[in-house]
Amino acid sequence: MAEPGLFDTDDSDGSGAPAAHAGAPLAVRMRPQSLDEIVGQQHLLTSGSPLRRLIDGSGAASVLLYGPPGTGKTTMASLISSATGRRFEALSALSSGVKEVRGVIDMARRRLTQGRQTVLFIDEVHRFSKTQQDALLDAVENRIVLLVAATTENPSFSVVAPLLSRSLVLQLKSLDDNDIRQVLTRATTDPRGLAGAVSIADDALDHLVALGGGDARRALTALEAAADAATADERD
């Protein structure tokens, strides 16, 4: 029941884990596929930390990921979902109501009888009403679902207290210039990205880093647009 457009998924293995197709945006294709590819957020990924244990498949706590856009909240959710073969479901608070939430929980309850846990990713959870958030409480408390919720708003003010008390709140930081530079450089050469089709002059790279403003997705979108323009000029 993944929300269309929230993730590009290939469900052939039944895991529901996100997989990007060749025509997906550069930022989607370059989403980290392992801990080693994550740039920044090292304060949350130290050995034995709750988030690292979740990504390694040994943690069981639901989490609220709080931070600016483009800092890795969706990436963390996708890595958690792929751990130990958990089933992945995604909902967007912009287009999902109580009915959709309860539908996912019902499916998760059935899977649990077969020994499979479900990761429920909710993007922009701060846009959920109190009623929608309350619908999650029993499933989170009894671990029918492992909730991974993302928000750009302070959850102390945007998430109901009972849901806060049942979840770990992890704050992500804006990426610094070196982080963004690393993301862009990798995307230029990686086969999933531009695969060396273009090269970037140092001043152009600095400009893209500035455009990113700590947001990896924004920086990669700008890089993709620049690369498309450059290759179009070559074709002309």
Coordinates of N, CA and C in Angstrom, one line a residue:
M1 N 0.8 -1.2 0.0 CA 0.0 0.0 0.0 C 0.9 1.2 0.0
A2 N 2.0 1.2 -0.6 CA 2.9 2.3 -0.6 C 2.3 3.4 -1.4
E3 N 2.4 4.6 -0.9 CA 1.8 5.8 -1.6 C 2.5 6.0 -2.9
P4 N 1.8 6.2 -4.0 CA 2.4 6.4 -5.3 C 3.3 7.6 -5.3
G5 N 4.5 7.5 -5.8 CA 5.4 8.6 -5.9 C 6.3 8.7 -4.7
L6 N 5.9 8.2 -3.6 CA 6.7 8.3 -2.4 C 8.0 7.5 -2.5
F7 N 7.8 6.3 -3.0 CA 8.9 5.4 -3.3 C 8.7 4.7 -4.6
D8 N 9.8 4.4 -5.3 CA 9.7 3.6 -6.5 C 10.1 2.2 -6.0
T9 N 9.1 1.2 -6.1 CA 9.4 -0.1 -5.5 C 9.4 -1.2 -6.5
D10 N 10.2 -2.1 -6.3 CA 10.2 -3.4 -7.0 C 9.9 -4.5 -6.0
D11 N 8.7 -5.0 -6.1 CA 8.2 -5.9 -5.1 C 8.3 -7.4 -5.4
S12 N 9.2 -7.7 -6.4 CA 9.3 -9.0 -6.9 C 9.8 -10.0 -5.8
D13 N 10.5 -9.5 -4.8 CA 11.0 -10.4 -3.8 C 10.1 -10.4 -2.5
G14 N 9.0 -9.6 -2.6 CA 8.1 -9.5 -1.5 C 8.5 -8.7 -0.4
S15 N 9.6 -8.1 -0.4 CA 10.1 -7.3 0.7 C 9.4 -5.9 0.8
G16 N 9.1 -5.4 -0.4 CA 8.6 -4.1 -0.4 C 9.6 -3.0 -0.3
A17 N 10.9 -3.4 -0.2 CA 12.0 -2.4 -0.1 C 12.1 -1.6 -1.3
P18 N 12.4 -0.3 -1.2 CA 12.5 0.6 -2.3 C 13.6 0.2 -3.3
A19 N 13.3 0.4 -4.6 CA 14.3 0.1 -5.6 C 14.0 1.1 -6.7
A20 N 15.1 1.9 -7.1 CA 14.9 2.9 -8.1 C 15.1 2.3 -9.5
H21 N 14.3 2.8 -10.5 CA 14.4 2.4 -11.9 C 15.3 3.4 -12.6
A22 N 15.7 3.0 -13.8 CA 16.7 3.9 -14.5 C 16.2 5.3 -14.8
G23 N 14.9 5.4 -15.0 CA 14.3 6.7 -15.3 C 13.9 7.5 -14.1
A24 N 14.2 7.0 -12.9 CA 13.9 7.8 -11.7 C 14.8 9.0 -11.5
P25 N 14.4 10.0 -10.8 CA 15.2 11.2 -10.6 C 16.5 10.8 -10.0
L26 N 17.6 11.6 -10.2 CA 18.9 11.3 -9.8 C 18.9 11.1 -8.2
A27 N 18.2 12.0 -7.5 CA 18.2 11.9 -6.1 C 17.6 10.5 -5.6
V28 N 16.7 10.0 -6.3 CA 16.1 8.7 -5.9 C 17.1 7.6 -6.3
R29 N 17.7 7.7 -7.5 CA 18.7 6.6 -7.9 C 19.9 6.6 -6.9
M30 N 20.3 7.7 -6.4 CA 21.5 7.8 -5.5 C 21.2 7.6 -4.1
R31 N 20.0 7.3 -3.7 CA 19.7 7.0 -2.3 C 20.5 5.9 -1.8
P32 N 21.2 6.1 -0.7 CA 22.1 5.1 -0.1 C 21.5 3.8 0.1
Q33 N 22.2 2.7 -0.3 CA 21.7 1.4 -0.2 C 22.3 0.6 1.0
S34 N 23.2 1.3 1.7 CA 23.8 0.6 2.9 C 24.3 1.7 3.8
L35 N 24.7 1.3 5.0 CA 25.2 2.3 6.0 C 26.4 3.0 5.5
D36 N 27.3 2.2 4.8 CA 28.5 2.8 4.3 C 28.3 3.9 3.3
E37 N 27.2 4.0 2.7 CA 26.9 5.1 1.7 C 26.3 6.3 2.4
I38 N 25.9 6.2 3.6 CA 25.3 7.4 4.3 C 26.3 8.5 4.5
V39 N 26.0 9.7 4.1 CA 26.8 10.9 4.4 C 26.2 11.7 5.4
G40 N 27.0 12.1 6.5 CA 26.5 12.8 7.6 C 25.8 12.0 8.6
Q41 N 25.2 12.6 9.6 CA 24.4 12.0 10.6 C 25.2 11.0 11.5
Q42 N 26.5 11.1 11.5 CA 27.3 10.2 12.3 C 27.0 10.2 13.7
H43 N 26.4 11.3 14.3 CA 26.0 11.3 15.7 C 24.9 10.3 16.0
L44 N 24.2 9.8 15.0 CA 23.1 8.9 15.2 C 23.5 7.4 14.8
L45 N 24.7 7.3 14.3 CA 25.1 6.0 13.7 C 26.3 5.4 14.4
T46 N 26.6 5.8 15.6 CA 27.7 5.2 16.4 C 27.4 3.8 16.7
S47 N 28.4 3.0 16.9 CA 28.2 1.6 17.2 C 27.3 1.4 18.4
G48 N 26.2 0.6 18.3 CA 25.3 0.3 19.3 C 24.2 1.3 19.5
S49 N 24.2 2.3 18.7 CA 23.1 3.3 18.8 C 21.8 2.8 18.4
P50 N 20.7 3.3 18.9 CA 19.4 2.8 18.5 C 19.1 2.7 17.0
L51 N 19.5 3.8 16.3 CA 19.3 3.8 14.9 C 20.1 2.8 14.1
R52 N 21.4 2.7 14.5 CA 22.2 1.7 13.9 C 21.7 0.3 14.1
R53 N 21.2 0.0 15.3 CA 20.7 -1.3 15.6 C 19.4 -1.6 14.8
L54 N 18.6 -0.6 14.5 CA 17.5 -0.7 13.7 C 17.9 -1.1 12.3
I55 N 18.8 -0.3 11.7 CA 19.3 -0.5 10.4 C 20.0 -1.9 10.2
D56 N 20.7 -2.3 11.3 CA 21.3 -3.6 11.3 C 20.3 -4.8 11.5
G57 N 19.1 -4.4 11.8 CA 18.1 -5.4 12.0 C 17.9 -6.0 13.4
S58 N 18.6 -5.4 14.4 CA 18.5 -5.9 15.7 C 17.7 -5.1 16.7
G59 N 17.2 -3.9 16.2 CA 16.4 -3.0 17.0 C 14.9 -3.2 16.8
A60 N 14.1 -2.8 17.8 CA 12.7 -3.0 17.7 C 11.9 -1.8 18.1
A61 N 12.5 -0.7 18.3 CA 11.8 0.5 18.8 C 11.3 1.3 17.6
S62 N 10.1 1.9 17.7 CA 9.6 2.8 16.6 C 10.4 4.1 16.8
V63 N 10.5 4.9 15.7 CA 11.3 6.1 15.8 C 10.6 7.2 15.0
L64 N 10.8 8.4 15.5 CA 10.4 9.7 14.8 C 11.7 10.4 14.4
L65 N 11.9 10.5 13.1 CA 13.1 11.1 12.5 C 12.7 12.6 12.3
Y66 N 13.4 13.5 13.0 CA 13.1 14.9 12.9 C 14.3 15.7 12.4
G67 N 14.1 16.4 11.3 CA 15.2 17.2 10.7 C 14.8 17.9 9.5
P68 N 15.7 18.7 8.9 CA 15.4 19.5 7.7 C 15.2 18.6 6.5
P69 N 14.7 19.1 5.4 CA 14.5 18.3 4.2 C 15.9 17.9 3.7
G70 N 16.0 16.7 3.0 CA 17.2 16.3 2.3 C 18.3 15.9 3.2
T71 N 18.0 15.5 4.4 CA 19.1 15.1 5.3 C 19.1 13.6 5.6
G72 N 18.2 12.8 5.0 CA 18.4 11.4 5.0 C 17.2 10.6 5.8
K73 N 16.1 11.3 6.0 CA 15.0 10.6 6.8 C 14.5 9.5 6.0
T74 N 14.2 9.7 4.7 CA 13.7 8.6 3.9 C 14.7 7.5 3.7
T75 N 15.9 7.9 3.6 CA 17.0 6.9 3.4 C 17.0 6.0 4.7
M76 N 17.0 6.6 5.9 CA 17.0 5.8 7.1 C 15.8 4.8 7.1
A77 N 14.6 5.3 6.7 CA 13.4 4.4 6.7 C 13.6 3.2 5.7
S78 N 14.2 3.5 4.5 CA 14.3 2.4 3.5 C 15.4 1.4 4.0
L79 N 16.4 1.8 4.7 CA 17.4 0.9 5.2 C 16.9 0.1 6.3
I80 N 16.1 0.7 7.2 CA 15.4 -0.1 8.3 C 14.5 -1.1 7.7
S81 N 13.8 -0.8 6.6 CA 12.8 -1.7 6.1 C 13.5 -2.9 5.5
S82 N 14.7 -2.8 4.9 CA 15.3 -3.9 4.3 C 16.0 -4.8 5.2
A83 N 16.1 -4.4 6.5 CA 16.8 -5.2 7.5 C 15.9 -6.4 7.8
T84 N 16.5 -7.6 7.8 CA 15.9 -8.9 8.2 C 14.6 -9.1 7.5
G85 N 14.5 -8.7 6.2 CA 13.4 -9.0 5.4 C 12.0 -8.4 5.8
R86 N 12.1 -7.3 6.6 CA 10.8 -6.7 7.0 C 10.0 -6.2 5.8
R87 N 8.7 -6.3 5.9 CA 7.8 -5.8 4.9 C 7.7 -4.3 5.0
F88 N 7.7 -3.6 3.9 CA 7.7 -2.1 3.9 C 6.4 -1.6 3.4
E89 N 5.8 -0.7 4.2 CA 4.6 0.0 3.8 C 4.9 1.5 4.0
A90 N 4.4 2.4 3.0 CA 4.6 3.8 3.1 C 3.3 4.5 2.9
L91 N 3.1 5.5 3.8 CA 2.0 6.4 3.7 C 2.4 7.8 3.7
S92 N 1.7 8.7 3.0 CA 2.0 10.1 3.0 C 0.9 10.8 3.8
A93 N 1.2 11.6 4.8 CA 0.2 12.3 5.6 C -0.6 13.2 4.7
L94 N -0.1 13.6 3.5 CA -0.8 14.5 2.7 C -2.1 13.9 2.0
S95 N -2.0 12.5 1.9 CA -3.1 11.9 1.1 C -3.7 10.6 1.8
S96 N -3.3 10.4 3.0 CA -3.8 9.2 3.7 C -4.6 9.5 4.9
G97 N -5.7 8.8 5.1 CA -6.5 9.0 6.3 C -6.5 7.9 7.2
V98 N -7.5 7.9 8.2 CA -7.5 6.8 9.2 C -7.8 5.5 8.5
K99 N -8.6 5.5 7.5 CA -9.0 4.2 6.8 C -7.7 3.6 6.2
E100 N -6.8 4.4 5.6 CA -5.6 3.8 5.1 C -4.6 3.3 6.2
V101 N -4.6 4.1 7.3 CA -3.7 3.6 8.4 C -4.2 2.3 8.9
R102 N -5.5 2.2 9.2 CA -6.1 0.9 9.7 C -5.9 -0.2 8.7
G103 N -6.0 0.1 7.4 CA -5.8 -1.0 6.4 C -4.4 -1.6 6.5
V104 N -3.4 -0.7 6.6 CA -2.0 -1.2 6.8 C -1.8 -2.0 8.0
I105 N -2.4 -1.5 9.1 CA -2.2 -2.2 10.4 C -2.9 -3.6 10.4
D106 N -4.0 -3.7 9.7 CA -4.7 -5.0 9.6 C -3.8 -6.0 8.8
M107 N -3.2 -5.5 7.7 CA -2.3 -6.3 6.9 C -1.1 -6.7 7.8
A108 N -0.6 -5.8 8.5 CA 0.6 -6.0 9.4 C 0.3 -7.1 10.4
R109 N -0.9 -7.0 11.0 CA -1.3 -8.0 12.0 C -1.4 -9.4 11.4
R110 N -1.9 -9.5 10.2 CA -1.9 -10.8 9.5 C -0.5 -11.3 9.2
R111 N 0.4 -10.4 8.8 CA 1.7 -10.9 8.5 C 2.5 -11.3 9.7
L112 N 2.1 -10.7 10.9 CA 2.8 -11.0 12.1 C 2.5 -12.5 12.5
T113 N 1.3 -13.0 12.2 CA 1.0 -14.4 12.5 C 1.9 -15.3 11.7
Q114 N 2.5 -14.8 10.6 CA 3.3 -15.6 9.7 C 4.8 -15.3 10.1
G115 N 5.0 -14.5 11.1 CA 6.4 -14.3 11.6 C 7.1 -13.2 10.8
R116 N 6.4 -12.3 10.1 CA 7.0 -11.2 9.4 C 6.5 -9.9 10.0
Q117 N 7.5 -9.0 10.3 CA 7.2 -7.7 10.8 C 7.1 -6.7 9.7
T118 N 6.2 -5.7 9.9 CA 6.0 -4.6 9.0 C 6.6 -3.3 9.4
V119 N 7.4 -2.7 8.6 CA 7.8 -1.3 8.8 C 6.8 -0.4 8.2
L120 N 6.3 0.5 8.9 CA 5.3 1.5 8.4 C 6.0 2.9 8.4
F121 N 6.3 3.4 7.2 CA 6.9 4.7 7.1 C 5.8 5.7 6.8
I122 N 5.8 6.8 7.6 CA 4.8 7.9 7.4 C 5.6 9.2 7.2
D123 N 5.5 9.7 6.0 CA 6.2 11.0 5.7 C 5.3 12.1 6.1
E124 N 6.0 13.2 6.6 CA 5.3 14.4 7.1 C 4.2 14.0 8.1
V125 N 4.6 13.3 9.1 CA 3.6 12.8 10.1 C 3.0 14.0 10.9
H126 N 3.7 15.1 10.9 CA 3.1 16.3 11.6 C 1.8 16.8 11.0
R127 N 1.6 16.3 9.7 CA 0.3 16.7 9.1 C -0.8 15.8 9.4
F128 N -0.5 14.7 10.1 CA -1.6 13.8 10.6 C -2.4 14.5 11.7
S129 N -3.7 14.4 11.6 CA -4.6 14.9 12.7 C -4.4 14.0 14.0
K130 N -4.9 14.5 15.1 CA -4.8 13.8 16.3 C -5.5 12.4 16.2
T131 N -6.6 12.4 15.5 CA -7.4 11.1 15.3 C -6.5 10.2 14.5
Q132 N -5.8 10.7 13.4 CA -5.0 9.8 12.6 C -3.8 9.2 13.4
Q133 N -3.2 10.1 14.2 CA -2.1 9.7 15.1 C -2.5 8.7 16.1
D134 N -3.7 8.9 16.7 CA -4.3 8.0 17.7 C -4.5 6.6 17.2
A135 N -4.8 6.6 15.9 CA -5.1 5.3 15.3 C -3.8 4.4 15.2
L136 N -2.7 5.0 15.4 CA -1.4 4.2 15.4 C -1.0 3.6 16.7
L137 N -1.6 4.2 17.8 CA -1.1 3.9 19.1 C -1.0 2.4 19.5
D138 N -2.1 1.7 19.3 CA -2.1 0.3 19.7 C -1.1 -0.5 18.9
A139 N -1.1 -0.2 17.6 CA -0.2 -1.0 16.8 C 1.3 -0.8 17.1
V140 N 1.6 0.5 17.5 CA 3.0 0.8 17.8 C 3.3 0.2 19.2
E141 N 2.4 0.4 20.2 CA 2.7 -0.1 21.5 C 2.9 -1.6 21.5
N142 N 2.1 -2.4 20.7 CA 2.2 -3.8 20.7 C 3.1 -4.4 19.6
R143 N 3.8 -3.4 19.0 CA 4.8 -3.8 17.9 C 4.1 -4.6 16.8
I144 N 2.9 -4.3 16.5 CA 2.3 -4.9 15.3 C 3.0 -4.2 14.1
V145 N 3.3 -3.0 14.2 CA 4.2 -2.3 13.2 C 5.4 -1.7 13.8
L146 N 6.4 -1.6 13.1 CA 7.6 -0.8 13.5 C 7.4 0.5 12.8
L147 N 7.1 1.6 13.5 CA 6.8 2.9 12.9 C 8.1 3.7 12.7
V148 N 8.3 4.1 11.5 CA 9.3 5.1 11.2 C 8.6 6.3 10.6
A149 N 8.6 7.4 11.4 CA 7.8 8.6 11.0 C 8.8 9.7 10.7
A150 N 8.6 10.5 9.7 CA 9.5 11.6 9.4 C 8.8 12.9 9.5
T151 N 9.5 13.9 10.0 CA 8.9 15.2 10.2 C 9.9 16.3 10.1
T152 N 9.6 17.4 9.5 CA 10.4 18.6 9.5 C 10.1 19.5 10.7
E153 N 9.0 19.2 11.4 CA 8.5 20.0 12.5 C 8.9 19.4 13.8
N154 N 9.1 20.2 14.8 CA 9.5 19.7 16.2 C 8.4 18.8 16.7
P155 N 8.6 17.5 16.8 CA 7.6 16.6 17.2 C 7.0 16.9 18.6
S156 N 7.7 17.6 19.4 CA 7.1 18.0 20.7 C 5.8 18.8 20.6
F157 N 5.7 19.5 19.5 CA 4.6 20.3 19.2 C 3.6 19.8 18.2
S158 N 4.1 18.8 17.4 CA 3.3 18.4 16.2 C 2.8 16.9 16.3
V159 N 3.3 16.2 17.3 CA 3.0 14.7 17.5 C 2.4 14.6 18.9
V160 N 1.3 13.8 18.9 CA 0.6 13.6 20.2 C 1.5 12.9 21.2
A161 N 1.3 13.3 22.5 CA 2.1 12.8 23.6 C 2.2 11.3 23.7
P162 N 1.0 10.6 23.6 CA 1.1 9.1 23.7 C 2.0 8.5 22.6
L163 N 2.0 9.0 21.4 CA 2.8 8.5 20.3 C 4.3 8.8 20.5
L164 N 4.5 10.0 21.1 CA 5.9 10.4 21.4 C 6.5 9.5 22.4
S165 N 5.7 9.1 23.4 CA 6.2 8.3 24.5 C 6.5 6.9 24.1
R166 N 5.9 6.5 23.0 CA 6.1 5.1 22.5 C 7.2 5.0 21.4
S167 N 7.9 6.2 21.2 CA 8.8 6.2 20.1 C 10.1 6.9 20.5
L168 N 11.2 6.6 19.8 CA 12.5 7.3 20.0 C 12.4 8.5 19.1
V169 N 12.8 9.6 19.6 CA 12.9 10.8 18.7 C 14.4 11.1 18.4
L170 N 14.7 11.0 17.1 CA 16.1 11.2 16.6 C 16.2 12.4 15.7
Q171 N 17.0 13.3 16.1 CA 17.2 14.6 15.3 C 18.3 14.5 14.3
L172 N 18.0 14.7 13.0 CA 19.0 14.7 12.0 C 19.4 16.2 11.8
K173 N 20.7 16.4 11.4 CA 21.3 17.7 11.2 C 21.4 18.0 9.7
S174 N 21.4 19.3 9.4 CA 21.7 19.7 8.0 C 23.0 19.2 7.6
L175 N 23.2 18.8 6.3 CA 24.5 18.4 5.8 C 25.4 19.6 5.7
D176 N 26.7 19.4 5.9 CA 27.6 20.6 5.7 C 28.1 20.5 4.3
D177 N 28.9 21.6 3.9 CA 29.3 21.7 2.5 C 30.1 20.5 2.1
N178 N 31.0 20.0 3.0 CA 31.8 18.8 2.6 C 30.9 17.6 2.3
D179 N 29.8 17.4 3.1 CA 28.9 16.3 2.9 C 28.2 16.4 1.5
I180 N 27.7 17.6 1.2 CA 27.1 17.8 -0.1 C 28.0 17.6 -1.2
R181 N 29.3 18.1 -1.1 CA 30.3 17.9 -2.1 C 30.5 16.4 -2.4
Q182 N 30.6 15.7 -1.3 CA 30.8 14.2 -1.4 C 29.6 13.6 -2.1
V183 N 28.4 14.0 -1.8 CA 27.2 13.4 -2.4 C 27.2 13.7 -3.9
L184 N 27.5 15.0 -4.3 CA 27.6 15.3 -5.7 C 28.7 14.6 -6.5
T185 N 29.8 14.5 -5.9 CA 31.0 13.9 -6.6 C 30.6 12.4 -6.8
R186 N 30.0 11.7 -5.8 CA 29.7 10.3 -6.0 C 28.6 10.2 -7.1
A187 N 27.6 11.1 -7.1 CA 26.6 11.0 -8.1 C 27.1 11.2 -9.6
T188 N 28.2 11.9 -9.7 CA 28.8 12.2 -11.0 C 29.4 10.9 -11.6
T189 N 30.0 10.1 -10.8 CA 30.7 8.9 -11.2 C 30.0 7.6 -11.1
D190 N 29.1 7.5 -10.1 CA 28.5 6.2 -9.8 C 27.6 5.7 -10.9
P191 N 27.6 4.4 -11.2 CA 26.8 3.9 -12.3 C 25.3 4.1 -12.1
R192 N 24.9 4.2 -10.9 CA 23.5 4.5 -10.6 C 23.1 6.0 -10.9
G193 N 24.2 6.8 -11.0 CA 24.0 8.2 -11.2 C 24.3 8.6 -12.6
L194 N 25.2 9.5 -12.8 CA 25.6 10.1 -14.1 C 26.7 9.2 -14.8
A195 N 27.3 8.3 -14.1 CA 28.2 7.3 -14.6 C 29.3 8.0 -15.5
G196 N 29.8 9.1 -15.0 CA 30.9 9.8 -15.7 C 30.5 10.5 -17.0
A197 N 29.2 10.6 -17.3 CA 28.8 11.2 -18.5 C 29.2 12.7 -18.6
V198 N 29.3 13.4 -17.5 CA 29.7 14.8 -17.4 C 30.8 14.9 -16.3
S199 N 31.6 16.0 -16.4 CA 32.5 16.3 -15.4 C 32.2 17.7 -14.9
I200 N 32.5 18.0 -13.6 CA 32.2 19.2 -13.0 C 33.4 20.0 -12.6
A201 N 33.5 21.3 -13.1 CA 34.6 22.1 -12.8 C 34.4 22.5 -11.3
D202 N 35.6 22.9 -10.7 CA 35.5 23.2 -9.2 C 34.6 24.3 -8.9
D203 N 34.6 25.3 -9.7 CA 33.7 26.5 -9.4 C 32.2 26.1 -9.6
A204 N 31.9 25.2 -10.6 CA 30.5 24.7 -10.8 C 30.1 23.9 -9.6
L205 N 31.0 23.0 -9.1 CA 30.7 22.2 -7.9 C 30.5 23.1 -6.7
D206 N 31.3 24.1 -6.5 CA 31.0 25.0 -5.4 C 29.6 25.7 -5.5
H207 N 29.3 26.0 -6.7 CA 27.9 26.6 -6.9 C 26.8 25.7 -6.6
L208 N 27.0 24.4 -7.0 CA 25.9 23.4 -6.7 C 25.9 23.1 -5.2
V209 N 27.0 23.1 -4.5 CA 27.0 23.0 -3.1 C 26.2 24.1 -2.4
A210 N 26.5 25.3 -2.9 CA 25.8 26.5 -2.3 C 24.3 26.4 -2.6
L211 N 23.9 25.9 -3.8 CA 22.5 25.8 -4.1 C 21.8 24.8 -3.2
G212 N 22.6 23.7 -2.8 CA 22.0 22.7 -2.0 C 21.6 23.2 -0.6
G213 N 22.4 24.1 -0.1 CA 22.1 24.6 1.2 C 21.9 23.6 2.3
G214 N 22.7 22.5 2.3 CA 22.5 21.5 3.3 C 21.5 20.4 3.0
D215 N 20.9 20.5 1.8 CA 19.8 19.6 1.4 C 20.4 18.7 0.2
A216 N 20.6 17.5 0.5 CA 21.2 16.6 -0.6 C 20.3 16.4 -1.7
R217 N 19.0 16.3 -1.5 CA 18.0 16.2 -2.6 C 18.0 17.4 -3.5
R218 N 18.0 18.6 -2.9 CA 18.0 19.8 -3.7 C 19.3 19.9 -4.5
A219 N 20.5 19.5 -3.9 CA 21.7 19.6 -4.6 C 21.8 18.6 -5.8
L220 N 21.2 17.4 -5.6 CA 21.2 16.4 -6.7 C 20.3 16.8 -7.8
T221 N 19.2 17.4 -7.4 CA 18.2 17.9 -8.4 C 18.9 19.0 -9.3
A222 N 19.6 19.9 -8.7 CA 20.3 20.9 -9.4 C 21.4 20.3 -10.3
L223 N 22.1 19.3 -9.8 CA 23.1 18.6 -10.6 C 22.5 17.9 -11.8
E224 N 21.4 17.3 -11.6 CA 20.7 16.6 -12.7 C 20.3 17.6 -13.8
A225 N 19.7 18.7 -13.4 CA 19.3 19.7 -14.4 C 20.5 20.3 -15.1
A226 N 21.6 20.5 -14.5 CA 22.8 21.0 -15.1 C 23.4 20.0 -16.1
A227 N 23.4 18.7 -15.7 CA 23.9 17.7 -16.6 C 23.0 17.5 -17.8
D228 N 21.7 17.6 -17.6 CA 20.8 17.5 -18.7 C 21.0 18.6 -19.7
A229 N 21.2 19.8 -19.2 CA 21.5 21.0 -20.1 C 22.8 20.8 -20.8
A230 N 23.8 20.3 -20.1 CA 25.1 20.2 -20.8 C 25.1 19.1 -21.9
T231 N 24.4 18.0 -21.6 CA 24.3 16.9 -22.6 C 23.4 17.3 -23.8
A232 N 22.4 18.2 -23.5 CA 21.6 18.6 -24.6 C 22.3 19.6 -25.5
D233 N 23.2 20.4 -24.9 CA 24.0 21.3 -25.7 C 25.0 20.5 -26.6
E234 N 25.5 19.4 -26.1 CA 26.4 18.6 -26.9 C 25.7 17.9 -28.0
R235 N 24.4 17.5 -27.8 CA 23.6 16.8 -28.8 C 23.3 17.8 -30.0
D236 N 23.1 19.1 -29.5 CA 22.7 20.1 -30.5 C 24.0 20.5 -31.3

